[in-house]
PDB file of C-alpha atoms in Angstrom:
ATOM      1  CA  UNK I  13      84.916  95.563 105.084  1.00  0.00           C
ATOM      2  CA  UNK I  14      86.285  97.669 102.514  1.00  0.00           C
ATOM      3  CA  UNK I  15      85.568 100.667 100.813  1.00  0.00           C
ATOM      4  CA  UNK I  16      84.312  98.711  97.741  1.00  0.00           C
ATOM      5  CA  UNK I  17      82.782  96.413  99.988  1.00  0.00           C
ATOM      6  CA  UNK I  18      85.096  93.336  98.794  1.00  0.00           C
ATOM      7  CA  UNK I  19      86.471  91.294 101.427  1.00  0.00           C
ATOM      8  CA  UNK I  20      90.555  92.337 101.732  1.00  0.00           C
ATOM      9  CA  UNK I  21      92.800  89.409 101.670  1.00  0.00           C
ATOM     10  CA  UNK I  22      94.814  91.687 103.913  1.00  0.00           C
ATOM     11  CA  UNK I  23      94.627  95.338 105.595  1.00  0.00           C
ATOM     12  CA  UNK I  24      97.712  96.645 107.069  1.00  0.00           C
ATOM     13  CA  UNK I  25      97.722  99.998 108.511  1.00  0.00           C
ATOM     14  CA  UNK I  26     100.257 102.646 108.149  1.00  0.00           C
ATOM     15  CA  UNK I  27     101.976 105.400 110.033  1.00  0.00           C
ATOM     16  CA  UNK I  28     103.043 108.003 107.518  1.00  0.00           C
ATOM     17  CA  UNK I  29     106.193 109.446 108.658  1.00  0.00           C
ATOM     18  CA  UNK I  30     107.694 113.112 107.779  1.00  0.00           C
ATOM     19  CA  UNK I  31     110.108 111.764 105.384  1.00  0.00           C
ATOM     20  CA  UNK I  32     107.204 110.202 103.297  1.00  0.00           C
ATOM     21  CA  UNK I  33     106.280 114.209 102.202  1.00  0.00           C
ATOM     22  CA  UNK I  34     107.191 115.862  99.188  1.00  0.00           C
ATOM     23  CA  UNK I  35     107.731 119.587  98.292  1.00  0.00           C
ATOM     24  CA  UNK I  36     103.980 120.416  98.215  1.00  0.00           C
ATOM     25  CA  UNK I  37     103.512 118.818 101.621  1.00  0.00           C
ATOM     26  CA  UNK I  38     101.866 116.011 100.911  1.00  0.00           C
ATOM     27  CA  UNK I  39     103.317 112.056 100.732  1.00  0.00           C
ATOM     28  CA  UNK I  40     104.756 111.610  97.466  1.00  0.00           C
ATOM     29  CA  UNK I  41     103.356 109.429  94.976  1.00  0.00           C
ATOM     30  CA  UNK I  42     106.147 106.950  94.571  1.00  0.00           C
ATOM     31  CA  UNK I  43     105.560 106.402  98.638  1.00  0.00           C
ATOM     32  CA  UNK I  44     102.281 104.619  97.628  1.00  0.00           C
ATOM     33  CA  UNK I  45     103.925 101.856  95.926  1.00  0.00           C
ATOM     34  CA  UNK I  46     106.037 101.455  98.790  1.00  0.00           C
ATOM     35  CA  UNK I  47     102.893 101.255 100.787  1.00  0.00           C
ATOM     36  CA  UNK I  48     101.864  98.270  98.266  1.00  0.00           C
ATOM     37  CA  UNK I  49     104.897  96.482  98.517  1.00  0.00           C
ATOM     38  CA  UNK I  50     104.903  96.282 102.313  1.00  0.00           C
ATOM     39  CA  UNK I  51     101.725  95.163 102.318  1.00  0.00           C
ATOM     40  CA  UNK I  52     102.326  92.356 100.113  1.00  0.00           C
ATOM     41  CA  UNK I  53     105.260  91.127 101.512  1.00  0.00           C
ATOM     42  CA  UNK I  54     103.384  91.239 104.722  1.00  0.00           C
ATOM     43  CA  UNK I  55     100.750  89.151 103.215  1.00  0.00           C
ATOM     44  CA  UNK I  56     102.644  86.439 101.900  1.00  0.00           C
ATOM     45  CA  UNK I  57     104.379  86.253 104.925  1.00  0.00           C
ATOM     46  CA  UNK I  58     101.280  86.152 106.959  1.00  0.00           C
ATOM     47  CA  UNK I  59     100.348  82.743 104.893  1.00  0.00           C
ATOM     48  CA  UNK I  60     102.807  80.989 107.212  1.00  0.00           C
ATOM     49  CA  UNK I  61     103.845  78.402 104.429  1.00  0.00           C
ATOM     50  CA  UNK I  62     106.244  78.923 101.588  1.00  0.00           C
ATOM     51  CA  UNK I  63     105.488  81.775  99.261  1.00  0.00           C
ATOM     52  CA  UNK I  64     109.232  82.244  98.339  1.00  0.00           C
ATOM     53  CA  UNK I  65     112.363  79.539  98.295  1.00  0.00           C
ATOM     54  CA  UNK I  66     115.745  79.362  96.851  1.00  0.00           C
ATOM     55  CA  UNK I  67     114.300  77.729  93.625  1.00  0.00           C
ATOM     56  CA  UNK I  68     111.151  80.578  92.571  1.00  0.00           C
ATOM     57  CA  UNK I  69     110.718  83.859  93.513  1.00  0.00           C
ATOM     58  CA  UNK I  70     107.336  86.301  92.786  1.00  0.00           C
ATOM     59  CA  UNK I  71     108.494  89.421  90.156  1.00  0.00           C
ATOM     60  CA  UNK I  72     106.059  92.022  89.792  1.00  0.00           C
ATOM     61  CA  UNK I  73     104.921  92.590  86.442  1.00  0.00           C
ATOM     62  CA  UNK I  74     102.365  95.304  85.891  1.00  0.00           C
ATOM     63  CA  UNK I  75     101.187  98.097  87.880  1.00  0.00           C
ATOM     64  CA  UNK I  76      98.191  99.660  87.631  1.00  0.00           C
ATOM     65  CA  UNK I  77      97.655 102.842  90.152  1.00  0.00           C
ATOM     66  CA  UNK I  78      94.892 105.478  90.449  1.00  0.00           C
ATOM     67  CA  UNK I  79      95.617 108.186  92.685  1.00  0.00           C
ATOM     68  CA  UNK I  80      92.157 109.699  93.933  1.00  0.00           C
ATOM     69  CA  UNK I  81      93.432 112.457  96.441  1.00  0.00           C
ATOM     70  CA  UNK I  82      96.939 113.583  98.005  1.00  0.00           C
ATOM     71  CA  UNK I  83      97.365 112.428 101.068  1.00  0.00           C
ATOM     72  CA  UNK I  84      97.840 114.951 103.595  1.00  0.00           C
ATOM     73  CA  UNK I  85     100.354 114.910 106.999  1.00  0.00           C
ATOM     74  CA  UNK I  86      99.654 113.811 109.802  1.00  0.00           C
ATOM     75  CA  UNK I  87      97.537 110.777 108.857  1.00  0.00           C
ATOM     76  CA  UNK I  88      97.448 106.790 109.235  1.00  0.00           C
ATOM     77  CA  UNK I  89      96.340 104.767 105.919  1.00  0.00           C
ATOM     78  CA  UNK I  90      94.803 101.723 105.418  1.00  0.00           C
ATOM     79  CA  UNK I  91      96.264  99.620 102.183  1.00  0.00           C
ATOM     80  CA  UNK I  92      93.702  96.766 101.241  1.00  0.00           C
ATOM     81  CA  UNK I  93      94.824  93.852  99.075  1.00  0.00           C
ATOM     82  CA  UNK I  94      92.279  91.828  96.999  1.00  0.00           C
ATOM     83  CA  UNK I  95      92.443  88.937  95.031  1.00  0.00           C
ATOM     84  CA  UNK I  96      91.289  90.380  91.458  1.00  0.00           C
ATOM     85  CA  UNK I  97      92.741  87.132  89.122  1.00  0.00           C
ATOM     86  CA  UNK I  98      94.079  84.234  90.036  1.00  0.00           C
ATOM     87  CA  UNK I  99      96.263  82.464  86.938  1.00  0.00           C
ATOM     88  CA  UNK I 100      98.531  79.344  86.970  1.00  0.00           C
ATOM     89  CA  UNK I 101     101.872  81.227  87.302  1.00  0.00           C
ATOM     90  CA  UNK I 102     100.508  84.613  88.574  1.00  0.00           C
ATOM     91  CA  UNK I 103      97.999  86.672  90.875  1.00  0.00           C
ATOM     92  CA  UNK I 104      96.649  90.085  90.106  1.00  0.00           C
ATOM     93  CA  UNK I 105      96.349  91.828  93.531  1.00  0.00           C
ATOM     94  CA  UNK I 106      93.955  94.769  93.947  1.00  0.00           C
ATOM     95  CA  UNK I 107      94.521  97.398  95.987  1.00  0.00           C
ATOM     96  CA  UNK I 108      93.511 100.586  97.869  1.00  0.00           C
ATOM     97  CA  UNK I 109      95.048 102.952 100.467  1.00  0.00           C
ATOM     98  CA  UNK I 110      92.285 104.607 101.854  1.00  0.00           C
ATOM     99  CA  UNK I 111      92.053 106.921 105.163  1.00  0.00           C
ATOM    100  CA  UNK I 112      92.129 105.008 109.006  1.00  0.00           C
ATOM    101  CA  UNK I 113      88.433 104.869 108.695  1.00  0.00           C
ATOM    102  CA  UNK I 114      88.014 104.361 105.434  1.00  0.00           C
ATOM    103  CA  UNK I 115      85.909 107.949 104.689  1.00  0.00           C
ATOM    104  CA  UNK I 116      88.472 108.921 102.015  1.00  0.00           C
ATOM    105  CA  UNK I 117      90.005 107.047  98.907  1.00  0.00           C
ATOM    106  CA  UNK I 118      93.457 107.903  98.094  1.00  0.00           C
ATOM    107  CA  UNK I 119      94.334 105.692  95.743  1.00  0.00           C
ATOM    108  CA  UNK I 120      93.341 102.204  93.993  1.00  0.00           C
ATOM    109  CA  UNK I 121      94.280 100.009  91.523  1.00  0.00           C
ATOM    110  CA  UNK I 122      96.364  96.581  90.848  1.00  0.00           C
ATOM    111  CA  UNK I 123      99.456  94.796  90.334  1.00  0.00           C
ATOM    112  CA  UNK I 124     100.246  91.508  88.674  1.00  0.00           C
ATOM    113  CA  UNK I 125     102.715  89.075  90.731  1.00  0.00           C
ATOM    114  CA  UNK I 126     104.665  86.436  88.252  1.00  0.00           C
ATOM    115  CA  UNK I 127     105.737  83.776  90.313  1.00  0.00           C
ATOM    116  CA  UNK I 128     109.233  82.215  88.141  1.00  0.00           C
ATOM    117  CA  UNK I 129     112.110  79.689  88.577  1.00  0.00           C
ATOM    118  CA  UNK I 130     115.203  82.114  89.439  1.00  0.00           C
ATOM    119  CA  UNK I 131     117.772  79.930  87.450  1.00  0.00           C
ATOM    120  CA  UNK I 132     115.880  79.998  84.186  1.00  0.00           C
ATOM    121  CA  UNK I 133     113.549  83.012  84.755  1.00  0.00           C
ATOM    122  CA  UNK I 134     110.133  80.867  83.705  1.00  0.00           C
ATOM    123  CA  UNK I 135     107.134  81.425  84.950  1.00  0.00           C
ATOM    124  CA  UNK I 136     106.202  78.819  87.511  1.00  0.00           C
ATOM    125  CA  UNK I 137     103.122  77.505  89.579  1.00  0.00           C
ATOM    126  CA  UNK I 138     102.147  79.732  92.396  1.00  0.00           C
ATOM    127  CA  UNK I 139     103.072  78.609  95.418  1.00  0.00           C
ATOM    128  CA  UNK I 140      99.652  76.800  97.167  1.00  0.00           C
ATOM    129  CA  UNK I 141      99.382  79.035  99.922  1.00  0.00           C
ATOM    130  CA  UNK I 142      99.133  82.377  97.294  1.00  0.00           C
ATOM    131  CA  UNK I 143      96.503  80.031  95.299  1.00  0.00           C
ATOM    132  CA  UNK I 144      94.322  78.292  98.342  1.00  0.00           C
ATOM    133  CA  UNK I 145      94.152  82.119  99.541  1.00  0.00           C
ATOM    134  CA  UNK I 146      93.499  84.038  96.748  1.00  0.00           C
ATOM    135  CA  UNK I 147      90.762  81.580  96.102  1.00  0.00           C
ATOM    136  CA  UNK I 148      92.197  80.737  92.733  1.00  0.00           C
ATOM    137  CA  UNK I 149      91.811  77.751  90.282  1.00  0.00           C
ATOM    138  CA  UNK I 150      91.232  79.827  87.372  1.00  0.00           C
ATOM    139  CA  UNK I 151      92.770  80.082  84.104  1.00  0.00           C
ATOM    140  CA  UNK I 152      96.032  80.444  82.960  1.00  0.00           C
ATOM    141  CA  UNK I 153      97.763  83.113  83.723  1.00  0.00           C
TER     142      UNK I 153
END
């Protein structure tokens, strides 16, 4: 369960590593997005079917990010994904990096995912393992 008490799509845990820290000693902020994007990859790659070809590709479009509190070193994270919005050609993916067991927040927000044709750059339908898991046959997106 997670902090918020949604149920995660996914929950990766994370090893912080020394190179992660920044001059006041604690992990830098752009290493939270990096975070993110490891767990989503992860994700879609956990769905076993095609989430990415030759033909479409997901782009990320907006970012939303809270940080709550720094994190400190030595630690292992949790990063939760959730499925916030699910549109026709895109999924907004909520997320939080909270402490191993889950007493502290660090950070929260989302991110929007545009799936799009590469040749032409058009937003395309999500692939049917992102929608069947996300849950989604909502509106447009």
């Amino acid at each position: 369960m997670s902090l918020d008490n949604r149920t995660a799509l996914f929950r990766m845990p994370i090893a912080l590593r020394w190179r992660d820290l920044d001059a006041f000693n604690h992990v830098n902020n752009s290493n939270f997005m990096t975070y993110l994007e490891e767990a989503r990859i992860r994700w879609f790659e956990s769905l076993g079917e095609q989430w990415v070809t030759d033909a479409m590709a997901p782009l990320l479009a907006a970012v939303q990010m809270n940080y709550r509190v720094p994190i400190p070193y030595p630690a292992e994270v949790i990063v939760e994904l959730f499925a916030d919005r699910v549109g026709n050609s895109s999924v907004t993916i909520g997320h939080a990096i909270a402490s191993a067991d889950g007493a502290t927040l660090y950070a929260d927000g989302h991110v929007v995912m545009v799936w799009v044709e590469r040749a032409s750059g058009r937003p395309t339908p999500l692939p049917d393992a992102v929608r069947r898991t996300a849950g989604g046959e909502a509106a447009a997106g």
